[in-house]
mmCIF file of C-alpha atoms in Angstrom:
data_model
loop_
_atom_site.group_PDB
_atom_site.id
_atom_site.type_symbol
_atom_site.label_atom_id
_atom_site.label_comp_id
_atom_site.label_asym_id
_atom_site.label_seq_id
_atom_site.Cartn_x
_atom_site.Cartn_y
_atom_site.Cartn_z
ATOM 1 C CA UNK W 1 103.056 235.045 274.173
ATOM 2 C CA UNK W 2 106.597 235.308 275.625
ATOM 3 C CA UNK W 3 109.473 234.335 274.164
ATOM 4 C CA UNK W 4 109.970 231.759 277.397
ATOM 5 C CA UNK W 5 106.516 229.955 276.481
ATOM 6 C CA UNK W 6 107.710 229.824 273.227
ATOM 7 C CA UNK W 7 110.988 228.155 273.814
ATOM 8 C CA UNK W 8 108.665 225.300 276.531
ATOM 9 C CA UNK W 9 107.134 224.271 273.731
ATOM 10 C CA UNK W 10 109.241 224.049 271.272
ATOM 11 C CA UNK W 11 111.034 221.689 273.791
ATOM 12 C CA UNK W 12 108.152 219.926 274.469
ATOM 13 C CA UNK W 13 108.085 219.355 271.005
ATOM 14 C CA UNK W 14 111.440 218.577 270.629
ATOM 15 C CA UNK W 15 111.904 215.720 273.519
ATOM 16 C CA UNK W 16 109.483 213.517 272.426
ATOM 17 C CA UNK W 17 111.703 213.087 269.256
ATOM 18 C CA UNK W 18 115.053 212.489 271.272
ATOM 19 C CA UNK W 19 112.929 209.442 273.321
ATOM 20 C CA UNK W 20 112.145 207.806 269.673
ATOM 21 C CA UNK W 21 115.513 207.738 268.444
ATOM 22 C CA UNK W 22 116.349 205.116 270.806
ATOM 23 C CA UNK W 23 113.277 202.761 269.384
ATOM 24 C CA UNK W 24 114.345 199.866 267.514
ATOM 25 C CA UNK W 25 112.284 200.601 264.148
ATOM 26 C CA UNK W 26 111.485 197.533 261.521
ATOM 27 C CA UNK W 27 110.261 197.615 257.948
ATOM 28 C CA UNK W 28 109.086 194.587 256.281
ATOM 29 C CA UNK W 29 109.518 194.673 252.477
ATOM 30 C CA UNK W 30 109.639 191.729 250.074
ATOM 31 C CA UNK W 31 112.719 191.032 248.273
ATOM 32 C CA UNK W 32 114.045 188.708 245.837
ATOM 33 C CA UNK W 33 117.023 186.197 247.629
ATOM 34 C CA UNK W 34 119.600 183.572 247.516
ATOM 35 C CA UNK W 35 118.456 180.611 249.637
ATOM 36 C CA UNK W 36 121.230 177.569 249.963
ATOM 37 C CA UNK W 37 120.984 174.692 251.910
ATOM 38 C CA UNK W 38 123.805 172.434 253.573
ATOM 39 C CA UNK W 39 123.378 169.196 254.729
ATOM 40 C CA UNK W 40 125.189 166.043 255.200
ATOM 41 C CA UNK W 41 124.780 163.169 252.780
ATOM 42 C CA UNK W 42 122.951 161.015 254.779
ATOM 43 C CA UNK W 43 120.190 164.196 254.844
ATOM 44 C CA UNK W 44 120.756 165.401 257.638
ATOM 45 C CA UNK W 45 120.620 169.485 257.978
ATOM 46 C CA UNK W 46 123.355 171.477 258.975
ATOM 47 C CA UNK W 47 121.721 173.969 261.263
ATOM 48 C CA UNK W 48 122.609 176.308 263.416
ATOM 49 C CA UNK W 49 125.629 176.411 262.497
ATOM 50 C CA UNK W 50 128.392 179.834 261.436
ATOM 51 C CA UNK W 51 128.497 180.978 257.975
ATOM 52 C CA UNK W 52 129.753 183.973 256.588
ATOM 53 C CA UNK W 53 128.933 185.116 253.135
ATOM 54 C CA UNK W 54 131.353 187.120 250.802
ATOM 55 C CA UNK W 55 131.437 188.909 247.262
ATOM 56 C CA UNK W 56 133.969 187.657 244.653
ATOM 57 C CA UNK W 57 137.514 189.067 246.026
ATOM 58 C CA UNK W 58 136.100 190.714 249.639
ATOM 59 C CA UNK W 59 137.973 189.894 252.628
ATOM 60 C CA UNK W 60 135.167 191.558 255.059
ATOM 61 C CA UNK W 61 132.248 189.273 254.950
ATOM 62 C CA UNK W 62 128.758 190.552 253.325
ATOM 63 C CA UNK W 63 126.815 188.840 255.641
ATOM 64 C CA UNK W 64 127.502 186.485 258.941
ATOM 65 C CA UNK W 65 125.032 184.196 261.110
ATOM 66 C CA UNK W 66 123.861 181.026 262.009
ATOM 67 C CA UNK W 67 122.035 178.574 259.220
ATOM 68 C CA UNK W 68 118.485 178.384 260.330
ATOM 69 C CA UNK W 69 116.458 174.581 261.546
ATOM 70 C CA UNK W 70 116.682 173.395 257.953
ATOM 71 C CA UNK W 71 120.815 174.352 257.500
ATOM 72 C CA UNK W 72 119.635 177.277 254.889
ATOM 73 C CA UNK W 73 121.908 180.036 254.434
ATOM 74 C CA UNK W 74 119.490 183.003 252.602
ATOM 75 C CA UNK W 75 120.931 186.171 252.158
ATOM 76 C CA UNK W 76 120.037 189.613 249.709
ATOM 77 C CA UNK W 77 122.542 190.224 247.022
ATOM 78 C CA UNK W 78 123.170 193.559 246.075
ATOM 79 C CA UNK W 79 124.673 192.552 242.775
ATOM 80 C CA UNK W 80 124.944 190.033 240.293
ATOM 81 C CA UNK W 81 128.238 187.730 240.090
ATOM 82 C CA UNK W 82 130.270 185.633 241.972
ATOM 83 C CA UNK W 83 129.240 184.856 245.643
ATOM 84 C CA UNK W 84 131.507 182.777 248.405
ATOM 85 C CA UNK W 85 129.739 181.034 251.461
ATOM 86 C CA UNK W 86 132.350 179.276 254.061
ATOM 87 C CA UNK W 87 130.286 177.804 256.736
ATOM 88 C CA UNK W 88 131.517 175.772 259.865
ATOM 89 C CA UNK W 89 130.694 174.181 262.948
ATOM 90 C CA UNK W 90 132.173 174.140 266.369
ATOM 91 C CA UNK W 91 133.302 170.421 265.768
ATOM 92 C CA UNK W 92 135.468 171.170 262.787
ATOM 93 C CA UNK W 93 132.947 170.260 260.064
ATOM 94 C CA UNK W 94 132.519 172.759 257.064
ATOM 95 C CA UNK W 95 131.798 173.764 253.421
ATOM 96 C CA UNK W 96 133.838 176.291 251.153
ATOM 97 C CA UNK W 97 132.240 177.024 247.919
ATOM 98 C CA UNK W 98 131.379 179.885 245.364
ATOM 99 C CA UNK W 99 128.544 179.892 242.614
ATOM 100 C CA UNK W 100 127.176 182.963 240.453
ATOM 101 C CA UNK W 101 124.305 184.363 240.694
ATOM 102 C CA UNK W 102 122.161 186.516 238.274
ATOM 103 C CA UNK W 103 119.862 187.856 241.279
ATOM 104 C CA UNK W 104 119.960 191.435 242.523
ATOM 105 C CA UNK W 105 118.623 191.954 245.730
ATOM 106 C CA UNK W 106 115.168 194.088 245.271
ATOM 107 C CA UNK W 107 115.826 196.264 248.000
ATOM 108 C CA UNK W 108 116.211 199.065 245.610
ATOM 109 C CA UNK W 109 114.862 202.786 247.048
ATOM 110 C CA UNK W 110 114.097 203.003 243.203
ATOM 111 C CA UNK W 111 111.445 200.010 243.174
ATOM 112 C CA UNK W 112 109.333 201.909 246.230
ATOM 113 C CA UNK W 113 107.498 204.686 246.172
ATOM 114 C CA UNK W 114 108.036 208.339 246.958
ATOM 115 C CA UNK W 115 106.499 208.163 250.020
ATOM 116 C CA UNK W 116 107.828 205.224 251.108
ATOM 117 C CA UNK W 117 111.702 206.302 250.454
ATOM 118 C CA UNK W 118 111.066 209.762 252.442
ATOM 119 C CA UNK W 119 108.317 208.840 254.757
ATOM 120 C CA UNK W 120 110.793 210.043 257.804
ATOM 121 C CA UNK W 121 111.328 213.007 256.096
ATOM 122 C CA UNK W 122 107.681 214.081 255.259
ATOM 123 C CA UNK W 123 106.527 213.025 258.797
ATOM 124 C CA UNK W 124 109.644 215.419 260.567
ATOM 125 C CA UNK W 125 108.542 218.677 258.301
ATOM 126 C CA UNK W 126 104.802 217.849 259.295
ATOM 127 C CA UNK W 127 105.723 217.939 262.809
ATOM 128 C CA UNK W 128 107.259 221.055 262.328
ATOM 129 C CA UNK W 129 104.990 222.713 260.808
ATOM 130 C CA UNK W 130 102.284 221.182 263.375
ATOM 131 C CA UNK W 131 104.154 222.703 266.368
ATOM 132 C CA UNK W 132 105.202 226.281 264.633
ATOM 133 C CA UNK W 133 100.713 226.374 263.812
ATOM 134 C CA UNK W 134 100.356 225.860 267.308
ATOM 135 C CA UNK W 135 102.543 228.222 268.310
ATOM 136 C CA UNK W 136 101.037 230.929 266.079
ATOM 137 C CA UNK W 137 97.988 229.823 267.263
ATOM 138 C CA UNK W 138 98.811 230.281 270.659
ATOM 139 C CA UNK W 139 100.396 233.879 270.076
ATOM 140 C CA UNK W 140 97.331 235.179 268.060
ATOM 141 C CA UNK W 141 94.984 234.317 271.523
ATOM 142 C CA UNK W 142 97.591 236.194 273.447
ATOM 143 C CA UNK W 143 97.459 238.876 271.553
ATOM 144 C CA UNK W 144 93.371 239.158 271.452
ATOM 145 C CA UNK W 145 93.744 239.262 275.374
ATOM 146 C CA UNK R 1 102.688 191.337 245.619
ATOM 147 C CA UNK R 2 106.046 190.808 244.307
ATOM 148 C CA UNK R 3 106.591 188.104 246.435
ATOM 149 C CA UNK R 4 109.808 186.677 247.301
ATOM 150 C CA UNK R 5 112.061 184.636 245.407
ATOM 151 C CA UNK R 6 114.421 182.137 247.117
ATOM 152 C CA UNK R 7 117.018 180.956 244.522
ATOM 153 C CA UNK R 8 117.590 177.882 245.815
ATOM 154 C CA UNK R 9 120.694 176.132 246.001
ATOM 155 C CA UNK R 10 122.057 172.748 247.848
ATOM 156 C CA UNK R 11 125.941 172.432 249.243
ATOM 157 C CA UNK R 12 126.760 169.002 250.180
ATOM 158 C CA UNK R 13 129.239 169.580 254.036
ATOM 159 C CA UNK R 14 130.406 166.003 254.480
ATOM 160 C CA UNK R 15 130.169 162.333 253.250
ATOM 161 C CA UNK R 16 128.924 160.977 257.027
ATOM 162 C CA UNK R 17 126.812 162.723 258.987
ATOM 163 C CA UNK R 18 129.055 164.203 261.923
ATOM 164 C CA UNK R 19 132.032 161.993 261.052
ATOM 165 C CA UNK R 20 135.368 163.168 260.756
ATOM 166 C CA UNK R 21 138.486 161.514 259.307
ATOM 167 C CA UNK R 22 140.980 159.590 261.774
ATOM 168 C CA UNK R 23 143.882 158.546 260.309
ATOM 169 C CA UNK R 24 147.318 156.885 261.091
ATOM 170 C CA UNK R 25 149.968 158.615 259.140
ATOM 171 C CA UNK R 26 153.778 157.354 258.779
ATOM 172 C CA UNK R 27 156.105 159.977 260.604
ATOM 173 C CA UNK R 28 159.058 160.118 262.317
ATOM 174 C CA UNK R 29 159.688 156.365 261.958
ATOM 175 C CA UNK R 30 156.339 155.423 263.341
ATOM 176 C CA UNK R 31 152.308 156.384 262.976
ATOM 177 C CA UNK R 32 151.007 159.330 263.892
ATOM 178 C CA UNK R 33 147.279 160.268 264.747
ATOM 179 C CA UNK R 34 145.409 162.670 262.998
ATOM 180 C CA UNK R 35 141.732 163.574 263.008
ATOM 181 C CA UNK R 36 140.050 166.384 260.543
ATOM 182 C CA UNK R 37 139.168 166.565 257.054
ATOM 183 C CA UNK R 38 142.301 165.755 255.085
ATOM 184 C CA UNK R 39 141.096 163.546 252.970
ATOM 185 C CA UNK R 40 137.743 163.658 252.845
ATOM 186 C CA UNK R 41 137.533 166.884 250.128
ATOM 187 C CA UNK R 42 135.245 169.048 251.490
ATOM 188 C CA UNK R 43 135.730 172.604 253.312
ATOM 189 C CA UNK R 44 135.980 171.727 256.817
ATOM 190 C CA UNK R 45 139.417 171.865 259.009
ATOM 191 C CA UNK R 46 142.040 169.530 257.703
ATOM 192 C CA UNK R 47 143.363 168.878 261.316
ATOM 193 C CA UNK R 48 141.178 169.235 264.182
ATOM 194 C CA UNK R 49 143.410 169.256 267.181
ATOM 195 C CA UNK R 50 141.871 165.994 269.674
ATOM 196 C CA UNK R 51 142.650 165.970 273.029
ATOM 197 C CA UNK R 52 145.337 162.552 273.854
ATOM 198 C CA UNK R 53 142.415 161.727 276.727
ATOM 199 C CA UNK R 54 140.172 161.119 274.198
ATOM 200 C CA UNK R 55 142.186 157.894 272.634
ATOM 201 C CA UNK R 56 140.244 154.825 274.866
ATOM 202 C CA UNK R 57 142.211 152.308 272.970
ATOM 203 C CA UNK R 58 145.557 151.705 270.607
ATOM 204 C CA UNK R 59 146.251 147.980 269.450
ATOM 205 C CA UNK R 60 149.182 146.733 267.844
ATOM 206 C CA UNK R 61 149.102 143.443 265.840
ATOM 207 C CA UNK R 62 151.564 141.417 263.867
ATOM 208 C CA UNK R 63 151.235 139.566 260.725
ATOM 209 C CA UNK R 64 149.492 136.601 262.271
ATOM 210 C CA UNK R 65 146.591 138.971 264.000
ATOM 211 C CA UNK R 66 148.773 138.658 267.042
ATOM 212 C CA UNK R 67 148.530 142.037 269.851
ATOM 213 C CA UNK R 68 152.548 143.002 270.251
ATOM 214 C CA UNK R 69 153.546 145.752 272.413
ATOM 215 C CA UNK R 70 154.612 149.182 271.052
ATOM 216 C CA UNK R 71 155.666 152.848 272.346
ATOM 217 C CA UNK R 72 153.053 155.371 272.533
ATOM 218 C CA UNK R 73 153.588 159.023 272.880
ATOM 219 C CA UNK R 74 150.888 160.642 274.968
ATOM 220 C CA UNK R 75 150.484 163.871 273.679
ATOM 221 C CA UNK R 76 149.383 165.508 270.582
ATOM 222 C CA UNK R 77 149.606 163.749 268.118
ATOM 223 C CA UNK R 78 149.270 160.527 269.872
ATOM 224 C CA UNK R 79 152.072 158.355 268.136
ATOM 225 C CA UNK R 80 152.847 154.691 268.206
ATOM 226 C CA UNK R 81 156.207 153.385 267.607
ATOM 227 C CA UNK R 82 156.425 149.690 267.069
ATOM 228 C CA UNK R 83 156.757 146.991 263.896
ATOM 229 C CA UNK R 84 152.928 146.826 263.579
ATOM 230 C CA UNK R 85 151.573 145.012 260.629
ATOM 231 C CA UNK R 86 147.910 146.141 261.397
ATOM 232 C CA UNK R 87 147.341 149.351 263.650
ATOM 233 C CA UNK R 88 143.969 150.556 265.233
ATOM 234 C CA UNK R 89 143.009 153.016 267.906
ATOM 235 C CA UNK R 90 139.895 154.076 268.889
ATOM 236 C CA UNK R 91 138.515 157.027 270.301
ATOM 237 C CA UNK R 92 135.646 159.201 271.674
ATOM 238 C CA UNK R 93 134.943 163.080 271.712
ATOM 239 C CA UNK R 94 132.480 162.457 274.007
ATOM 240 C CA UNK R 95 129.011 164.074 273.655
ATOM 241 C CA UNK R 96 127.804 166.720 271.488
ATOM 242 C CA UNK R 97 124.834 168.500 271.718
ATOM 243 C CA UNK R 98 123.487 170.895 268.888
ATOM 244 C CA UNK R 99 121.532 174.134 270.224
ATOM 245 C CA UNK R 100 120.313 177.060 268.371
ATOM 246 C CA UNK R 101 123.698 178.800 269.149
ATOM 247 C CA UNK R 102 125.963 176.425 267.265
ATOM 248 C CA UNK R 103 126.896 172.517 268.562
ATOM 249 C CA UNK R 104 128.736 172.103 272.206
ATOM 250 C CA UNK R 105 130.839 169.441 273.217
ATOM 251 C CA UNK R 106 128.969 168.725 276.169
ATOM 252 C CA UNK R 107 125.712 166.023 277.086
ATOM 253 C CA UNK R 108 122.541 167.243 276.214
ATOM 254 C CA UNK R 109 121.290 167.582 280.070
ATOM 255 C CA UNK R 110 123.984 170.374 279.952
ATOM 256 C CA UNK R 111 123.638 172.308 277.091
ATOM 257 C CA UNK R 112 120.624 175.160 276.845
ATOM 258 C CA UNK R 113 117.763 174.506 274.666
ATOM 259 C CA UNK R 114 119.417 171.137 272.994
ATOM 260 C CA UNK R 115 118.249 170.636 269.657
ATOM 261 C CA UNK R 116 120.208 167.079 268.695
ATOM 262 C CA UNK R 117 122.779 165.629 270.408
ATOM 263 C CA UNK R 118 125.154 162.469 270.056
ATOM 264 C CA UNK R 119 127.651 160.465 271.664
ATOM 265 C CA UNK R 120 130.998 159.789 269.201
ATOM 266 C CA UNK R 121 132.965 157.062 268.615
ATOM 267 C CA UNK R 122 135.794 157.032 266.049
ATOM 268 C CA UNK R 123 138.466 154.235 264.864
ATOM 269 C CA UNK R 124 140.754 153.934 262.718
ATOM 270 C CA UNK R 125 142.689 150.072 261.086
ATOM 271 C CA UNK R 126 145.868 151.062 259.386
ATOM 272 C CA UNK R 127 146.833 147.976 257.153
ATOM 273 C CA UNK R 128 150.794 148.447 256.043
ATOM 274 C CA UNK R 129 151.489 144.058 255.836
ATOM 275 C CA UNK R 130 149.124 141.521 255.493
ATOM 276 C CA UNK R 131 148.675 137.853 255.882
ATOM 277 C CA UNK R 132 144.737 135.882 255.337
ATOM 278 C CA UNK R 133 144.737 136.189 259.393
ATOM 279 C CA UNK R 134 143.865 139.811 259.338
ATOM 280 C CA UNK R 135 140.504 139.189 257.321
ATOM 281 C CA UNK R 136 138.908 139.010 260.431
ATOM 282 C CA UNK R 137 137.475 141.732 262.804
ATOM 283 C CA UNK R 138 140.365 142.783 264.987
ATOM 284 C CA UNK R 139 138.924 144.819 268.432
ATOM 285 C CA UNK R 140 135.327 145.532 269.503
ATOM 286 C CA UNK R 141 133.029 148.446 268.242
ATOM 287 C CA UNK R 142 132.627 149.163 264.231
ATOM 288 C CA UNK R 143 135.239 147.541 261.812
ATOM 289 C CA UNK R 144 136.504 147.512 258.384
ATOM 290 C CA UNK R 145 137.539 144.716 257.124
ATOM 291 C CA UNK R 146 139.225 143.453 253.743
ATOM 292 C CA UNK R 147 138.795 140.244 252.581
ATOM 293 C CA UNK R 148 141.622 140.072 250.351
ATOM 294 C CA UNK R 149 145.076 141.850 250.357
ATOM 295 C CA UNK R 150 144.416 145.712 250.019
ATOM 296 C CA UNK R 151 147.975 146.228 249.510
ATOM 297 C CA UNK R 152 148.107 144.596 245.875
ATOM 298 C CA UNK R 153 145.443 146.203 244.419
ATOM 299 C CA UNK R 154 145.778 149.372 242.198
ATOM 300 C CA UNK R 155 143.450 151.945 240.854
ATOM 301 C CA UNK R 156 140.467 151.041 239.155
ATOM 302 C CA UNK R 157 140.572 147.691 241.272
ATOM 303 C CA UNK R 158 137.529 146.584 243.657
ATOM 304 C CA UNK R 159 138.153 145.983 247.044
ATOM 305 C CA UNK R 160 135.858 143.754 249.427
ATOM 306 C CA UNK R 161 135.510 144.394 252.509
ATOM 307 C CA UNK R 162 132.972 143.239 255.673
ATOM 308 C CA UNK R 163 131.593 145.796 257.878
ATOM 309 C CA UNK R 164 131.297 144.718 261.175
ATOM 310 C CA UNK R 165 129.878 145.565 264.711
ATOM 311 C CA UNK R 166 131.967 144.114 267.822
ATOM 312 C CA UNK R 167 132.587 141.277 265.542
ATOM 313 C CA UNK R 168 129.227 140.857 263.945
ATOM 314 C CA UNK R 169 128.064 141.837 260.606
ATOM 315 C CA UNK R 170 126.144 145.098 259.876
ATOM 316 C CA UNK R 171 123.789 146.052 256.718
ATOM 317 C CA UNK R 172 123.342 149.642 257.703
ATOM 318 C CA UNK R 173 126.275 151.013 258.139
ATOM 319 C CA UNK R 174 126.701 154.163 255.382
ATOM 320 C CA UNK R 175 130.319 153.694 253.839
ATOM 321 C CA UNK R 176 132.044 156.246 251.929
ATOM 322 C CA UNK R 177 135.662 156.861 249.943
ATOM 323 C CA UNK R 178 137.343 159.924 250.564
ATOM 324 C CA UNK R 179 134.144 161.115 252.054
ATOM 325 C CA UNK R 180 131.852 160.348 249.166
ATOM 326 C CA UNK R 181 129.476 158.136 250.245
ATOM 327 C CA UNK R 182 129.547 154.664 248.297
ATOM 328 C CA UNK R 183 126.668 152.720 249.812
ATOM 329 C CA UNK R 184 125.729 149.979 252.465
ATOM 330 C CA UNK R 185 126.942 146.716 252.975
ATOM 331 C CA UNK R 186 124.896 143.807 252.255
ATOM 332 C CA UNK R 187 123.148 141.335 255.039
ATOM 333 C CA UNK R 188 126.532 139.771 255.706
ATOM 334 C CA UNK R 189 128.398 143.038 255.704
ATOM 335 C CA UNK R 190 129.886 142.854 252.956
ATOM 336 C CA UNK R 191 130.425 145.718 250.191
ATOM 337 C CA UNK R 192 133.178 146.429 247.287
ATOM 338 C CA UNK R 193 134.528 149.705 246.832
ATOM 339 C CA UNK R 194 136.337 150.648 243.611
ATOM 340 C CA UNK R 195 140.288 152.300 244.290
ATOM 341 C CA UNK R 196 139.774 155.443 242.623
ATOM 342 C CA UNK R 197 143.205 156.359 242.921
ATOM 343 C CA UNK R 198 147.017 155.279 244.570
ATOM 344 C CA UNK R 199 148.805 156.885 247.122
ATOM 345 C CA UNK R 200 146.921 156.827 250.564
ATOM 346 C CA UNK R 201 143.465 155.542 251.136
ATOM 347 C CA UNK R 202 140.712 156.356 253.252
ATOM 348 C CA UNK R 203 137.709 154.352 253.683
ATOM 349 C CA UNK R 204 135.272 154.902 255.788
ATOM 350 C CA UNK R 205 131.908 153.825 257.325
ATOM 351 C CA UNK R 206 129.472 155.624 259.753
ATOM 352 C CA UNK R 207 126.448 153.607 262.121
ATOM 353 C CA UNK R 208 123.996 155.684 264.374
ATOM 354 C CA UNK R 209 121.847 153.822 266.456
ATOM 355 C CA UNK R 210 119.478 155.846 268.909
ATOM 356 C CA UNK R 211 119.467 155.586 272.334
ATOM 357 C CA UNK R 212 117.682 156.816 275.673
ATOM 358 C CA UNK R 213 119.696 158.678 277.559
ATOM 359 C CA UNK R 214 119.558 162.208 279.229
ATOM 360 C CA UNK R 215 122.764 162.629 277.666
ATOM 361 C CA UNK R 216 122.300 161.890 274.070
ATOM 362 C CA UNK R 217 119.561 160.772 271.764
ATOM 363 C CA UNK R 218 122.023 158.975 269.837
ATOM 364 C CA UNK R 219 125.473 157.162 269.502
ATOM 365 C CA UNK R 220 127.423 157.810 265.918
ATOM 366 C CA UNK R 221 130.153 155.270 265.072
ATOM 367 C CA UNK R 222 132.403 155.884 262.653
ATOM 368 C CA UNK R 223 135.707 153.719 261.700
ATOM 369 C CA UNK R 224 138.453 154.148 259.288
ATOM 370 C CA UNK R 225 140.453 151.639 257.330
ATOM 371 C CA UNK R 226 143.560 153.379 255.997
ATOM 372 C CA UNK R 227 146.385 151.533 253.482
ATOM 373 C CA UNK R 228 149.226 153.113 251.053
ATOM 374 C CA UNK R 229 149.435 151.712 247.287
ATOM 375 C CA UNK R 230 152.047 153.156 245.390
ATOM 376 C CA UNK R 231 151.090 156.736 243.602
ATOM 377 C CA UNK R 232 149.841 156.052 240.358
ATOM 378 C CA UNK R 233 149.518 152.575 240.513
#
């Protein structure tokens, strides 16, 4: 095979991966959270309204959105401790408090498997080595003819 | 599977659903308009900044429950200048409408994908001299009204009061003190709320009634009464 066949396909194989790094990926995983509600006192929910969550003594926020239907405000701690939520409303209504919480988030790469944590990675070497077979493959029929 | 675990926990925003404070505040030798969450102890703004259009009415009255004329500044804050025993002014925001990207201050046949929305009325009756002809409802819309001389009392002291609507009693009206809420008045409107402390007061109470309407599904009225007892009296 000539070094120009070679160098098609390993483009070939190449492109396809350049595509997929503009797809919008998800993983679901289950995770232990923080879930607070706001309301008014006469029941009603605060929803869809701003909040923005901190850790004790950040200025950046941790997290920022809008409360869902119910006015809940659920968010993944990555540590135990002191948490601030300020949320707001367009018409000037609000809440400002902290509370503690014992909770770690379980998004941990430690609580999922070894697969799981280098799935990417184990995938990207098999396509390597998938395309480099072929290859060979391809060379060793060329060289029979 | 792990499953996942929602900590729950519940943060109280406000003492009356979509109400905010209006109060009449001595300054610069006369009263001075404010609307927010001064005194109501929770995290929202302290001053929302109203627009002057939105005031629809400012009454003056003398000792004897008598309307007097006064000086009004038109522009923020509204201000009255005048010798008024009893002061109210009433407003209106206008309509809000709640969507999934946060609450507008426009009807709810003009907002996208309108979850809730609500026409607002506020008042406020600033009490600084009184006489037994004040113990009566003083304009139209919701009222507060004492029955006795607010101005005497001191902390730890009830005060009675009738909750009205244009002049009649109400029963469910949701009235709070410094935006905790304290209860509903009874068939004739009347409740008693215990001073917690001097200085300046704030009592409020809060009506929705539903309506239909292409612009709202609801109208919220909320009213003030504001007086001043001496600080730690």
């Amino acid at each position: 095979m000539s070094l120009r066949r070679v160098l098609v396909l390993l483009l070939c194989a190449w492109l396809p991966g350049r595509a997929l790094a503009h797809d919008l990926l998800h993983q679901i995983t289950e995770a232990e959270a923080v879930s607070v509600r706001l309301f008014f006192a006469d029941g009603r929910d605060f929803s869809f309204e701003s909040y923005e969550v901190y850790r004790a003594g950040d200025e950046i926020p941790f997290q920022v959105g809008r409360t869902d239907l119910e006015g809940r405000v659920v968010f993944l701690p990555d540590r135990a401790g002191t948490w601030r939520i300020k949320a707001f409303s367009e018409d000037g209504h609000g809440a400002d408090f902290s509370f503690s919480t014992d909770l770690k988030s379980g998004v941990q790469d430690a609580n999922r498997s070894f697969l799981e944590r280098h799935l990417r990675i184990v995938v990207g070497v098999s396509v390597i080595f998938g395309v480099f077979g072929l290859v060979n493959l391809l060379m060793r029929k060329g060289g029979r003819r | 599977m792990q499953g996942l675990l929602l900590v729950l926990a519940i943060a109280l925003v406000a003492g009356n659903a979509r109400a905010h404070d209006l109060w009449l505040e001595k300054e610069d030798g006369g009263l001075g308009l404010h609307y927010g969450h001064k005194y109501s102890s929770h995290g929202g703004a302290t001053f929302v900044e109203y627009q002057v259009e939105w005031v629809r009415e400012a009454l003056c009255f003398d000792a004897s429950g008598a309307r007097i004329p006064f000086q009004s500044e038109e522009s923020y804050p509204y201000r009255m200048q005048g010798e008024c025993a009893v002061a109210l002014v009433s407003i209106s925001s206008g309509y809000w409408t709640k969507t999934p990207y946060g609450t507008q201050n426009v009807a709810k046949d003009q907002a996208r994908m309108p979850v809730k929305s609500w026409l607002s009325y506020d008042s406020v009756k600033r009490i600084d001299h009184w006489t037994e002809s004040l113990a009566k409802p003083l304009a139209g819309g919701l009222e507060l009204t004492p029955l006795e001389d607010p101005l005497k009392l001191h902390e730890g002291k009830k005060l009675h009061l009738r909750v009205t609507f244009d002049g009649r009693p109400v029963d469910d009206a949701d009235v709070a003190y410094d935006g905790k809420p304290r209860g509903r008045p009874g068939p004739d409107g009347a409740i008693n709320i215990r001073l917690r402390h001097g200085g300046f007061q704030v009592i409020q109470a809060s009506l929705t009634r539903s309506i239909t309407s292409e612009k709202a599904d609801e109208v919220i009225h909320s009213t003030n009464l504001n007086f001043e007892l001496p600080e730690g009296r």
